[in-house]
Amino acid sequence: IYTIVGGSEQTPNDPKFGELWGLVNSGQKTIGDAGIVNGLQGFDINAVRGWAIETGSKNVKIAVIDTGVDYTLADLAPNIWTNQAELNGLPGVDDDNNGCVDDIHGCDFANNDGDPKDDHGHGSHVSGTIGGAANNGIDVVGVAWNTTIIGVKFLSGSGSGTLENAVKSIDYATAVGATMSSNS
């Protein structure tokens, strides 16, 4: 038995929402590695009903430990973490003593700097699935419309990385207060 607690079902106005069969599967055709596939109606996470209960919270900080995050994308920018100590600090200085210099939107352990900008695309894709902004009339929507995404890059543009940098990434996410992480 399902009871809607927060209100009525909500469908976002994002134009590619109908392609997100994992959120709402109406049996639509999808294009994947196996070619064109017909979806199975109802085989999804029932996102629309879930959003009637909760659409997320900026207090939930999710570290996306991957190829980085393109924090300039319109669907991601509203939900990207900003490290105020570094934003308002001195350039070239680890103002908050978390081990990463000038980490305004996260940290890059693949290139050993404070800019986790995605140069592959996978981390941004994952970030969009987790927390793409809703009702902005752009592209897609994430499971959590309102959240805080921390970009943590340990995989290079070719998709390779080291165990050492993976561990550093988890330590960093913990140090900056991530509530949870997605670890590709």
PDB file of C-alpha atoms in Angstrom:
ATOM      1  CA  ILE A   1       0.000   0.000   0.000  1.00  0.00           C
ATOM      2  CA  TYR A   2       1.353   3.402  -0.983  1.00  0.00           C
ATOM      3  CA  THR A   3       0.317   6.687   0.577  1.00  0.00           C
ATOM      4  CA  ILE A   4       1.414  10.049  -0.793  1.00  0.00           C
ATOM      5  CA  VAL A   5       2.523  12.083   2.201  1.00  0.00           C
ATOM      6  CA  GLY A   6       3.857  15.356   0.791  1.00  0.00           C
ATOM      7  CA  GLY A   7       1.348  16.198  -1.903  1.00  0.00           C
ATOM      8  CA  SER A   8       0.442  15.115  -5.398  1.00  0.00           C
ATOM      9  CA  GLU A   9       2.572  13.373  -7.974  1.00  0.00           C
ATOM     10  CA  GLN A  10       4.988  15.696  -9.745  1.00  0.00           C
ATOM     11  CA  THR A  11       6.224  15.490 -13.331  1.00  0.00           C
ATOM     12  CA  PRO A  12       9.107  17.833 -14.176  1.00  0.00           C
ATOM     13  CA  ASN A  13       9.099  20.011 -17.303  1.00  0.00           C
ATOM     14  CA  ASP A  14      12.561  18.914 -18.437  1.00  0.00           C
ATOM     15  CA  PRO A  15      12.250  18.016 -22.160  1.00  0.00           C
ATOM     16  CA  LYS A  16      14.199  14.719 -22.061  1.00  0.00           C
ATOM     17  CA  PHE A  17      12.414  13.435 -18.956  1.00  0.00           C
ATOM     18  CA  GLY A  18      10.419  10.981 -21.087  1.00  0.00           C
ATOM     19  CA  GLU A  19      13.662   9.261 -22.147  1.00  0.00           C
ATOM     20  CA  LEU A  20      14.646   8.404 -18.570  1.00  0.00           C
ATOM     21  CA  TRP A  21      13.169   4.919 -18.425  1.00  0.00           C
ATOM     22  CA  GLY A  22      14.895   4.238 -15.104  1.00  0.00           C
ATOM     23  CA  LEU A  23      12.811   6.973 -13.478  1.00  0.00           C
ATOM     24  CA  VAL A  24       9.506   6.356 -15.249  1.00  0.00           C
ATOM     25  CA  ASN A  25       9.226   3.476 -17.693  1.00  0.00           C
ATOM     26  CA  SER A  26       6.168   3.747 -19.900  1.00  0.00           C
ATOM     27  CA  GLY A  27       7.454   1.118 -22.324  1.00  0.00           C
ATOM     28  CA  GLN A  28       9.287   3.738 -24.368  1.00  0.00           C
ATOM     29  CA  LYS A  29      11.981   2.762 -26.839  1.00  0.00           C
ATOM     30  CA  THR A  30      15.537   3.379 -25.731  1.00  0.00           C
ATOM     31  CA  ILE A  31      18.775   3.312 -27.667  1.00  0.00           C
ATOM     32  CA  GLY A  32      21.645   1.527 -25.979  1.00  0.00           C
ATOM     33  CA  ASP A  33      24.590  -0.714 -26.673  1.00  0.00           C
ATOM     34  CA  ALA A  34      22.222  -3.435 -27.883  1.00  0.00           C
ATOM     35  CA  GLY A  35      20.439  -1.068 -30.304  1.00  0.00           C
ATOM     36  CA  ILE A  36      16.799  -0.007 -29.954  1.00  0.00           C
ATOM     37  CA  VAL A  37      15.048  -1.738 -27.071  1.00  0.00           C
ATOM     38  CA  ASN A  38      11.428  -1.529 -25.935  1.00  0.00           C
ATOM     39  CA  GLY A  39      11.149  -0.753 -22.241  1.00  0.00           C
ATOM     40  CA  LEU A  40       9.010  -2.642 -19.786  1.00  0.00           C
ATOM     41  CA  GLN A  41       6.208  -0.469 -18.482  1.00  0.00           C
ATOM     42  CA  GLY A  42       6.480   0.089 -14.739  1.00  0.00           C
ATOM     43  CA  PHE A  43       9.995  -1.372 -14.544  1.00  0.00           C
ATOM     44  CA  ASP A  44      11.475   1.731 -12.900  1.00  0.00           C
ATOM     45  CA  ILE A  45      11.981   3.440  -9.522  1.00  0.00           C
ATOM     46  CA  ASN A  46       8.546   5.122  -9.653  1.00  0.00           C
ATOM     47  CA  ALA A  47      10.171   8.531  -9.384  1.00  0.00           C
ATOM     48  CA  VAL A  48       7.045  10.630  -9.939  1.00  0.00           C
ATOM     49  CA  ARG A  49       5.329   9.131  -6.916  1.00  0.00           C
ATOM     50  CA  GLY A  50       8.524   9.433  -4.874  1.00  0.00           C
ATOM     51  CA  TRP A  51       8.845  13.131  -5.716  1.00  0.00           C
ATOM     52  CA  ALA A  52       5.419  13.675  -4.177  1.00  0.00           C
ATOM     53  CA  ILE A  53       7.076  12.746  -0.891  1.00  0.00           C
ATOM     54  CA  GLU A  54      10.556  14.244  -1.293  1.00  0.00           C
ATOM     55  CA  THR A  55      12.644  15.968  -3.966  1.00  0.00           C
ATOM     56  CA  GLY A  56      15.874  16.193  -2.007  1.00  0.00           C
ATOM     57  CA  SER A  57      17.696  18.563   0.297  1.00  0.00           C
ATOM     58  CA  LYS A  58      20.716  20.835  -0.097  1.00  0.00           C
ATOM     59  CA  ASN A  59      21.826  19.485   3.305  1.00  0.00           C
ATOM     60  CA  VAL A  60      22.596  16.122   1.676  1.00  0.00           C
ATOM     61  CA  LYS A  61      26.139  16.357   0.293  1.00  0.00           C
ATOM     62  CA  ILE A  62      26.981  13.654  -2.227  1.00  0.00           C
ATOM     63  CA  ALA A  63      30.585  13.180  -3.333  1.00  0.00           C
ATOM     64  CA  VAL A  64      30.752  11.872  -6.890  1.00  0.00           C
ATOM     65  CA  ILE A  65      34.093  10.062  -7.000  1.00  0.00           C
ATOM     66  CA  ASP A  66      34.664   9.481 -10.701  1.00  0.00           C
ATOM     67  CA  THR A  67      36.076  11.273 -13.774  1.00  0.00           C
ATOM     68  CA  GLY A  68      35.117  14.637 -12.310  1.00  0.00           C
ATOM     69  CA  VAL A  69      31.989  16.747 -12.639  1.00  0.00           C
ATOM     70  CA  ASP A  70      31.248  19.438 -15.195  1.00  0.00           C
ATOM     71  CA  TYR A  71      30.008  21.996 -12.693  1.00  0.00           C
ATOM     72  CA  THR A  72      29.220  24.459 -15.518  1.00  0.00           C
ATOM     73  CA  LEU A  73      26.384  22.354 -16.987  1.00  0.00           C
ATOM     74  CA  ALA A  74      23.024  24.076 -16.571  1.00  0.00           C
ATOM     75  CA  ASP A  75      21.401  20.950 -15.084  1.00  0.00           C
ATOM     76  CA  LEU A  76      24.214  20.486 -12.555  1.00  0.00           C
ATOM     77  CA  ALA A  77      25.272  24.040 -11.632  1.00  0.00           C
ATOM     78  CA  PRO A  78      22.394  24.716  -9.182  1.00  0.00           C
ATOM     79  CA  ASN A  79      23.338  21.628  -7.162  1.00  0.00           C
ATOM     80  CA  ILE A  80      27.141  21.934  -7.172  1.00  0.00           C
ATOM     81  CA  TRP A  81      28.931  22.337  -3.848  1.00  0.00           C
ATOM     82  CA  THR A  82      30.885  25.530  -3.307  1.00  0.00           C
ATOM     83  CA  ASN A  83      33.672  25.556  -0.741  1.00  0.00           C
ATOM     84  CA  GLN A  84      33.261  29.068   0.677  1.00  0.00           C
ATOM     85  CA  ALA A  85      36.635  28.975   2.469  1.00  0.00           C
ATOM     86  CA  GLU A  86      38.441  28.465  -0.841  1.00  0.00           C
ATOM     87  CA  LEU A  87      36.142  30.711  -2.876  1.00  0.00           C
ATOM     88  CA  ASN A  88      36.836  33.590  -0.492  1.00  0.00           C
ATOM     89  CA  GLY A  89      40.397  32.552   0.371  1.00  0.00           C
ATOM     90  CA  LEU A  90      43.813  33.220  -1.074  1.00  0.00           C
ATOM     91  CA  PRO A  91      44.719  31.707  -4.461  1.00  0.00           C
ATOM     92  CA  GLY A  92      47.320  28.952  -4.173  1.00  0.00           C
ATOM     93  CA  VAL A  93      46.605  28.381  -0.468  1.00  0.00           C
ATOM     94  CA  ASP A  94      44.763  25.497   1.202  1.00  0.00           C
ATOM     95  CA  ASP A  95      42.568  27.920   3.149  1.00  0.00           C
ATOM     96  CA  ASP A  96      40.537  25.223   4.914  1.00  0.00           C
ATOM     97  CA  ASN A  97      43.427  22.781   5.490  1.00  0.00           C
ATOM     98  CA  ASN A  98      41.616  19.835   3.906  1.00  0.00           C
ATOM     99  CA  GLY A  99      44.605  18.777   1.799  1.00  0.00           C
ATOM    100  CA  CYS A 100      43.465  20.276  -1.496  1.00  0.00           C
ATOM    101  CA  VAL A 101      44.428  23.760  -2.700  1.00  0.00           C
ATOM    102  CA  ASP A 102      41.735  25.981  -4.271  1.00  0.00           C
ATOM    103  CA  ASP A 103      39.099  23.240  -4.179  1.00  0.00           C
ATOM    104  CA  ILE A 104      36.105  25.452  -4.860  1.00  0.00           C
ATOM    105  CA  HIS A 105      33.877  22.685  -6.303  1.00  0.00           C
ATOM    106  CA  GLY A 106      35.852  19.611  -5.250  1.00  0.00           C
ATOM    107  CA  CYS A 107      39.280  18.123  -5.808  1.00  0.00           C
ATOM    108  CA  ASP A 108      41.167  16.425  -8.652  1.00  0.00           C
ATOM    109  CA  PHE A 109      43.489  13.652  -7.520  1.00  0.00           C
ATOM    110  CA  ALA A 110      44.177  12.451 -11.083  1.00  0.00           C
ATOM    111  CA  ASN A 111      45.900  15.756 -11.925  1.00  0.00           C
ATOM    112  CA  ASN A 112      46.734  16.757  -8.345  1.00  0.00           C
ATOM    113  CA  ASP A 113      44.883  20.069  -8.293  1.00  0.00           C
ATOM    114  CA  GLY A 114      41.714  21.675  -6.964  1.00  0.00           C
ATOM    115  CA  ASP A 115      39.676  21.581 -10.181  1.00  0.00           C
ATOM    116  CA  PRO A 116      37.504  18.446 -10.565  1.00  0.00           C
ATOM    117  CA  LYS A 117      36.252  19.452 -14.058  1.00  0.00           C
ATOM    118  CA  ASP A 118      35.209  16.343 -15.960  1.00  0.00           C
ATOM    119  CA  ASP A 119      37.246  15.594 -19.094  1.00  0.00           C
ATOM    120  CA  HIS A 120      35.569  12.278 -19.834  1.00  0.00           C
ATOM    121  CA  GLY A 121      31.828  12.692 -19.221  1.00  0.00           C
ATOM    122  CA  HIS A 122      31.046   9.721 -17.000  1.00  0.00           C
ATOM    123  CA  GLY A 123      31.186  11.614 -13.701  1.00  0.00           C
ATOM    124  CA  SER A 124      28.890  14.306 -15.083  1.00  0.00           C
ATOM    125  CA  HIS A 125      26.456  11.657 -16.318  1.00  0.00           C
ATOM    126  CA  VAL A 126      26.420  10.038 -12.875  1.00  0.00           C
ATOM    127  CA  SER A 127      25.969  13.457 -11.239  1.00  0.00           C
ATOM    128  CA  GLY A 128      23.011  14.210 -13.507  1.00  0.00           C
ATOM    129  CA  THR A 129      21.355  10.925 -12.589  1.00  0.00           C
ATOM    130  CA  ILE A 130      21.840  11.673  -8.909  1.00  0.00           C
ATOM    131  CA  GLY A 131      21.035  15.367  -8.821  1.00  0.00           C
ATOM    132  CA  GLY A 132      20.174  17.021 -12.125  1.00  0.00           C
ATOM    133  CA  ALA A 133      18.062  20.136 -11.455  1.00  0.00           C
ATOM    134  CA  ALA A 134      14.351  19.862 -12.198  1.00  0.00           C
ATOM    135  CA  ASN A 135      11.802  22.144 -13.822  1.00  0.00           C
ATOM    136  CA  ASN A 136      14.333  24.327 -15.603  1.00  0.00           C
ATOM    137  CA  GLY A 137      13.203  23.290 -19.091  1.00  0.00           C
ATOM    138  CA  ILE A 138      16.680  21.905 -19.858  1.00  0.00           C
ATOM    139  CA  ASP A 139      17.598  18.322 -20.781  1.00  0.00           C
ATOM    140  CA  VAL A 140      16.998  15.802 -17.975  1.00  0.00           C
ATOM    141  CA  VAL A 141      16.300  15.584 -14.259  1.00  0.00           C
ATOM    142  CA  GLY A 142      17.970  13.657 -11.455  1.00  0.00           C
ATOM    143  CA  VAL A 143      16.516  11.515  -8.720  1.00  0.00           C
ATOM    144  CA  ALA A 144      17.180  14.276  -6.160  1.00  0.00           C
ATOM    145  CA  TRP A 145      16.142  17.645  -7.572  1.00  0.00           C
ATOM    146  CA  ASN A 146      17.742  19.477  -4.675  1.00  0.00           C
ATOM    147  CA  THR A 147      21.035  18.165  -3.337  1.00  0.00           C
ATOM    148  CA  THR A 148      24.671  19.174  -3.092  1.00  0.00           C
ATOM    149  CA  ILE A 149      27.155  17.443  -5.398  1.00  0.00           C
ATOM    150  CA  ILE A 150      30.861  17.485  -4.565  1.00  0.00           C
ATOM    151  CA  GLY A 151      33.094  16.701  -7.540  1.00  0.00           C
ATOM    152  CA  VAL A 152      35.965  14.363  -6.693  1.00  0.00           C
ATOM    153  CA  LYS A 153      38.108  13.319  -9.643  1.00  0.00           C
ATOM    154  CA  PHE A 154      40.426  10.317  -9.416  1.00  0.00           C
ATOM    155  CA  LEU A 155      39.925   8.862 -12.890  1.00  0.00           C
ATOM    156  CA  SER A 156      41.667  10.509 -15.854  1.00  0.00           C
ATOM    157  CA  GLY A 157      40.037  11.427 -19.143  1.00  0.00           C
ATOM    158  CA  SER A 158      40.939   7.946 -20.402  1.00  0.00           C
ATOM    159  CA  GLY A 159      39.137   6.390 -17.436  1.00  0.00           C
ATOM    160  CA  SER A 160      42.172   5.140 -15.555  1.00  0.00           C
ATOM    161  CA  GLY A 161      43.119   5.813 -11.954  1.00  0.00           C
ATOM    162  CA  THR A 162      45.066   4.474  -9.013  1.00  0.00           C
ATOM    163  CA  LEU A 163      43.994   2.834  -5.780  1.00  0.00           C
ATOM    164  CA  GLU A 164      46.024   5.468  -3.911  1.00  0.00           C
ATOM    165  CA  ASN A 165      43.991   8.285  -5.484  1.00  0.00           C
ATOM    166  CA  ALA A 166      40.734   6.417  -4.875  1.00  0.00           C
ATOM    167  CA  VAL A 167      41.584   6.264  -1.162  1.00  0.00           C
ATOM    168  CA  LYS A 168      42.585   9.950  -1.174  1.00  0.00           C
ATOM    169  CA  SER A 169      39.218  10.728  -2.790  1.00  0.00           C
ATOM    170  CA  ILE A 170      37.251   8.965  -0.075  1.00  0.00           C
ATOM    171  CA  ASP A 171      39.343  10.653   2.624  1.00  0.00           C
ATOM    172  CA  TYR A 172      38.724  14.044   0.982  1.00  0.00           C
ATOM    173  CA  ALA A 173      34.964  13.438   0.706  1.00  0.00           C
ATOM    174  CA  THR A 174      34.889  12.589   4.403  1.00  0.00           C
ATOM    175  CA  ALA A 175      36.965  15.673   5.301  1.00  0.00           C
ATOM    176  CA  VAL A 176      34.592  18.060   3.493  1.00  0.00           C
ATOM    177  CA  GLY A 177      31.497  16.520   5.085  1.00  0.00           C
ATOM    178  CA  ALA A 178      29.988  14.364   2.355  1.00  0.00           C
ATOM    179  CA  THR A 179      26.872  12.600   3.593  1.00  0.00           C
ATOM    180  CA  MET A 180      27.368   9.807   1.058  1.00  0.00           C
ATOM    181  CA  SER A 181      29.350   9.058  -2.067  1.00  0.00           C
ATOM    182  CA  SER A 182      29.013   7.487  -5.469  1.00  0.00           C
ATOM    183  CA  ASN A 183      32.227   5.620  -6.210  1.00  0.00           C
ATOM    184  CA  SER A 184      32.744   4.683  -9.827  1.00  0.00           C
TER     185      SER A 184
END
